[in-house]
Short mmCIF file of C-alpha atoms in Angstrom, two decimals:
data_model
loop_
_atom_site.label_atom_id
_atom_site.label_comp_id
_atom_site.label_asym_id
_atom_site.label_seq_id
_atom_site.Cartn_x
_atom_site.Cartn_y
_atom_site.Cartn_z
CA MET A 1 -11.19 -16.92 -18.68
CA ALA A 2 -10.88 -16.75 -14.94
CA ALA A 3 -7.53 -17.69 -13.46
CA GLY A 4 -7.63 -20.91 -11.51
CA ARG A 5 -5.42 -22.81 -9.11
CA LYS A 6 -3.17 -25.79 -9.62
CA ASN A 7 -4.24 -29.08 -8.10
CA GLU A 8 -1.27 -29.08 -5.77
CA THR A 9 -0.59 -25.72 -4.18
CA PRO A 10 1.64 -25.04 -1.16
CA MET A 11 -0.41 -23.85 1.77
CA ALA A 12 1.62 -20.64 1.98
CA MET A 13 0.59 -19.65 -1.54
CA ARG A 14 -3.14 -20.15 -1.19
CA GLY A 15 -5.35 -17.11 -1.10
CA CYS A 16 -3.43 -14.95 -3.61
CA LYS A 17 -5.80 -12.22 -4.77
CA LEU A 18 -5.90 -8.80 -6.35
CA ASP A 19 -4.52 -6.17 -4.00
CA HIS A 20 -4.61 -2.94 -5.98
CA LEU A 21 -4.65 -1.30 -9.39
CA VAL A 22 -2.01 1.24 -10.40
CA VAL A 23 -2.64 4.40 -12.41
CA THR A 24 0.54 6.12 -13.56
CA ALA A 25 0.51 9.84 -14.36
CA PRO A 26 3.00 12.61 -15.13
CA ASP A 27 1.93 14.27 -11.88
CA LEU A 28 -0.55 13.53 -9.11
CA ARG A 29 -2.92 16.34 -10.04
CA SER A 30 -3.54 15.03 -13.56
CA GLY A 31 -3.93 11.48 -12.26
CA ILE A 32 -6.45 12.54 -9.62
CA GLU A 33 -8.45 14.55 -12.14
CA TRP A 34 -8.51 11.61 -14.57
CA VAL A 35 -9.79 9.20 -11.91
CA ARG A 36 -12.32 11.71 -10.57
CA GLY A 37 -13.67 12.37 -14.07
CA LEU A 38 -14.21 8.66 -14.71
CA LEU A 39 -15.30 7.40 -11.29
CA GLY A 40 -16.79 10.51 -9.71
CA ALA A 41 -14.68 9.95 -6.60
CA GLU A 42 -11.64 11.72 -5.16
CA PRO A 43 -8.47 9.73 -4.39
CA GLN A 44 -7.17 10.45 -0.89
CA PRO A 45 -3.64 11.65 -0.08
CA GLY A 46 -1.25 8.78 0.43
CA GLY A 47 2.37 9.68 0.99
CA GLU A 48 5.94 9.43 -0.23
CA HIS A 49 8.04 6.44 -1.24
CA ARG A 50 11.51 7.69 -0.34
CA GLU A 51 13.19 4.62 -1.82
CA MET A 52 11.71 5.40 -5.24
CA GLY A 53 11.30 9.18 -5.35
CA THR A 54 7.56 8.86 -5.91
CA HIS A 55 4.31 9.74 -4.14
CA ASN A 56 0.70 8.60 -4.42
CA CYS A 57 -3.00 8.98 -3.70
CA LEU A 58 -5.42 6.14 -2.96
CA LEU A 59 -9.07 5.29 -3.60
CA ARG A 60 -10.93 2.42 -1.96
CA LEU A 61 -12.44 -0.11 -4.39
CA GLY A 62 -14.36 -2.34 -1.99
CA GLU A 63 -13.52 -4.40 1.06
CA SER A 64 -10.09 -5.65 0.02
CA ALA A 65 -8.83 -3.68 -3.00
CA TYR A 66 -7.87 -0.12 -3.82
CA LEU A 67 -6.69 2.12 -6.63
CA GLU A 68 -3.30 3.84 -6.47
CA VAL A 69 -2.46 6.96 -8.45
CA ILE A 70 1.33 7.27 -8.53
CA ALA A 71 3.76 9.77 -10.02
CA ARG A 72 7.31 11.02 -9.63
CA ASN A 73 7.68 13.30 -6.64
CA PRO A 74 9.10 16.63 -7.89
CA ASP A 75 10.35 17.44 -4.38
CA ALA A 76 12.25 14.19 -3.93
CA TYR A 77 15.84 13.37 -4.79
CA HIS A 78 16.47 10.97 -7.65
CA PRO A 79 16.58 7.48 -6.08
CA GLY A 80 19.77 6.52 -7.93
CA ARG A 81 17.97 3.64 -9.64
CA PRO A 82 15.10 3.18 -12.11
CA ARG A 83 11.79 4.14 -10.55
CA TRP A 84 9.11 1.47 -10.37
CA PHE A 85 6.02 1.15 -12.60
CA GLY A 86 7.97 2.54 -15.56
CA LEU A 87 7.65 6.07 -14.19
CA ASP A 88 10.96 7.20 -15.67
CA HIS A 89 9.28 6.90 -19.08
CA VAL A 90 6.22 9.00 -18.24
CA ASN A 91 6.73 12.53 -19.54
CA LYS A 92 4.73 15.71 -19.04
CA GLY A 93 2.55 14.99 -22.05
CA SER A 94 1.80 11.37 -21.18
CA PRO A 95 -1.85 10.73 -20.31
CA PRO A 96 -2.74 9.01 -17.05
CA ARG A 97 -3.50 5.33 -17.61
CA LEU A 98 -4.23 2.09 -15.82
CA ALA A 99 -0.72 0.70 -16.14
CA ALA A 100 -0.36 -2.16 -13.68
CA TRP A 101 -1.92 -4.38 -11.07
CA VAL A 102 -0.59 -5.93 -7.89
CA VAL A 103 -1.50 -9.28 -6.33
CA ARG A 104 -1.39 -9.92 -2.59
CA THR A 105 0.10 -13.17 -1.28
CA PRO A 106 0.65 -14.42 2.29
CA ASP A 107 4.09 -15.81 1.31
CA LEU A 108 5.88 -13.69 -1.25
CA ARG A 109 9.04 -15.78 -1.42
CA SER A 110 7.12 -18.97 -2.19
CA ALA A 111 5.00 -17.23 -4.81
CA GLN A 112 8.03 -15.65 -6.46
CA ALA A 113 9.85 -18.98 -6.58
CA ALA A 114 6.84 -20.69 -8.17
CA CYS A 115 6.14 -17.95 -10.73
CA SER A 116 6.52 -18.90 -14.39
CA GLU A 117 7.96 -15.47 -15.29
CA PRO A 118 10.60 -13.33 -13.55
CA LEU A 119 8.76 -10.53 -11.72
CA GLY A 120 11.79 -8.89 -10.16
CA LYS A 121 13.59 -8.81 -6.84
CA ILE A 122 11.80 -8.87 -3.53
CA GLU A 123 12.35 -5.52 -1.82
CA ARG A 124 11.15 -3.90 1.37
CA MET A 125 9.30 -0.65 0.75
CA SER A 126 7.67 1.91 3.02
CA ARG A 127 5.32 4.89 3.08
CA GLY A 128 4.85 6.67 6.38
CA ASP A 129 4.30 3.99 9.02
CA LEU A 130 3.43 1.32 6.43
CA GLU A 131 5.95 -1.30 5.32
CA TRP A 132 5.60 -4.14 2.86
CA LEU A 133 7.49 -6.54 0.59
CA ILE A 134 7.04 -6.30 -3.18
CA THR A 135 8.62 -7.62 -6.37
CA ILE A 136 10.31 -4.92 -8.45
CA PRO A 137 12.11 -5.49 -11.77
CA GLU A 138 15.62 -4.04 -11.62
CA ASP A 139 15.06 -1.98 -14.78
CA GLY A 140 11.89 -0.42 -13.33
CA ASN A 141 9.72 -1.61 -16.21
CA LEU A 142 6.46 -3.52 -15.85
CA PRO A 143 6.49 -7.32 -16.27
CA LEU A 144 4.99 -8.19 -19.68
CA ASP A 145 4.13 -4.49 -20.12
CA GLY A 146 1.84 -4.58 -17.09
CA ALA A 147 -0.21 -7.59 -18.19
CA VAL A 148 1.04 -9.72 -15.31
CA PRO A 149 0.97 -8.45 -11.74
CA MET A 150 3.67 -7.52 -9.34
CA LEU A 151 3.48 -9.48 -6.07
CA ILE A 152 3.09 -7.90 -2.64
CA GLU A 153 3.05 -9.14 0.95
CA TRP A 154 1.64 -7.01 3.75
CA PRO A 155 2.29 -7.65 7.44
CA ALA A 156 -0.54 -9.47 9.19
CA ASP A 157 -3.55 -7.25 9.99
CA THR A 158 -2.07 -4.34 8.00
CA HIS A 159 -3.57 -3.05 4.76
CA PRO A 160 -4.22 0.43 3.32
CA VAL A 161 -7.90 -0.35 2.62
CA SER A 162 -8.68 -0.26 6.34
CA ARG A 163 -7.55 3.39 6.40
CA LEU A 164 -9.54 4.56 3.39
CA PRO A 165 -13.11 5.93 3.46
CA ASP A 166 -15.84 4.27 1.43
CA ALA A 167 -15.86 6.16 -1.87
CA GLY A 168 -18.87 4.33 -3.31
CA CYS A 169 -16.66 2.47 -5.80
CA THR A 170 -16.22 -1.30 -6.11
CA LEU A 171 -13.97 -3.19 -8.48
CA LEU A 172 -16.12 -5.66 -10.43
CA ARG A 173 -13.55 -7.30 -12.68
CA LEU A 174 -10.30 -6.76 -14.52
CA GLU A 175 -9.59 -7.48 -18.17
CA VAL A 176 -6.05 -8.24 -19.34
CA LEU A 177 -5.40 -8.08 -23.09
CA HIS A 178 -2.07 -9.30 -24.43
CA PRO A 179 -0.65 -10.85 -27.63
CA GLN A 180 0.52 -13.86 -25.59
CA PRO A 181 -2.43 -14.65 -23.32
CA ASP A 182 -1.08 -18.10 -22.45
CA ARG A 183 1.95 -16.54 -20.79
CA VAL A 184 -0.31 -14.35 -18.67
CA SER A 185 -2.47 -17.34 -17.71
CA ARG A 186 0.57 -19.39 -16.73
CA VAL A 187 1.78 -16.64 -14.40
CA LEU A 188 -1.56 -16.44 -12.59
CA GLU A 189 -1.81 -20.22 -12.31
CA SER A 190 1.77 -20.54 -11.05
CA VAL A 191 1.17 -18.10 -8.18
CA ALA A 192 -2.24 -19.64 -7.38
CA PHE A 193 -4.18 -16.48 -8.12
CA ALA A 194 -7.95 -16.55 -7.56
CA GLY A 195 -10.09 -13.66 -8.69
CA ASP A 196 -12.36 -12.24 -11.36
CA VAL A 197 -9.78 -11.54 -14.06
CA SER A 198 -10.32 -12.31 -17.74
CA ILE A 199 -7.46 -12.78 -20.20
CA SER A 200 -7.93 -12.10 -23.91
CA ALA A 201 -5.69 -12.37 -26.96
CA LEU A 202 -4.53 -9.41 -29.02
CA PRO A 203 -2.92 -9.45 -32.49
CA LYS A 204 0.82 -10.13 -32.49
CA ASN A 205 1.97 -6.52 -32.73
CA ALA A 206 -0.79 -4.96 -30.62
CA ARG A 207 0.12 -3.13 -27.44
CA PRO A 208 -1.05 -4.77 -24.17
CA ARG A 209 -3.71 -3.07 -22.11
CA LEU A 210 -5.74 -3.35 -18.93
CA VAL A 211 -9.41 -2.52 -18.46
CA ALA A 212 -10.94 -2.32 -14.98
CA HIS A 213 -14.72 -2.41 -14.60
CA VAL A 214 -15.79 -0.41 -11.57
CA HIS A 215 -19.21 0.11 -9.99
CA THR A 216 -19.72 3.76 -9.01
CA ALA A 217 -22.56 5.93 -7.75
CA GLN A 218 -23.29 6.76 -11.39
CA GLY A 219 -23.27 3.12 -12.52
CA GLU A 220 -20.62 0.89 -14.05
CA THR A 221 -17.67 2.52 -15.78
CA THR A 222 -14.19 1.55 -16.92
CA LEU A 223 -10.60 2.58 -16.40
CA GLY A 224 -8.13 1.61 -19.09
CA GLY A 225 -4.71 2.15 -20.49
CA VAL A 226 -2.59 0.97 -23.40
CA SER A 227 1.08 0.14 -22.96
CA PRO A 228 3.15 2.79 -24.76
CA ALA A 229 4.98 1.75 -27.90
CA GLY A 230 8.25 2.72 -26.28
CA PRO A 231 9.77 5.03 -23.67
CA ASP A 232 8.69 8.62 -24.21
CA CYS A 233 11.71 9.94 -22.40
CA THR A 234 14.05 9.22 -19.54
CA VAL A 235 13.80 11.66 -16.67
CA ALA A 236 16.86 12.40 -14.56
#
């Protein structure tokens, strides 16, 4: 099912759409190799997130969306708090996976207030000369194991896609699979999300997962990832 909008939606919340997909990896090299092997395209260097002790690489997925490969930065100090995207629970043997997705909104505070599930605190983050607002759970874990998105607000006329070269990849659609699909649907409806996202039910004890369908130079392919059964380890 495609997520729709409520009949009465504050003007500030209209236009919420998919901003980017997030691939977590034990290190950037393994994440880049995983993406390159599946999509035939090379993620570009991004930068450091000093507030989180992480760094990333980016790949354009069309006119308004991108893919982020993110990992702990071995050269950074521990941030003194849980790292985002559950990265404290990604160990050296963990495979790269499509772990999360992020939705862009023109008014993050309104969207957060309307959301049917707690998505975390609104925090200001930065990378190089880029700054943005994003919701981050205090424990660093992913809301509903990554099935529901984090929310982001970029300054007007600022977005990483405009800085990325065309890699010949376009996001076609995203599948969200979760044992409680109604909860996922309610979140997307409450934040007035509009986009090509399907939500499917899994058995009660099944682990949630995301599947992104991407058009590449070699044809359509998929990126996926299953939520781990539990933390593999906690990294200091």
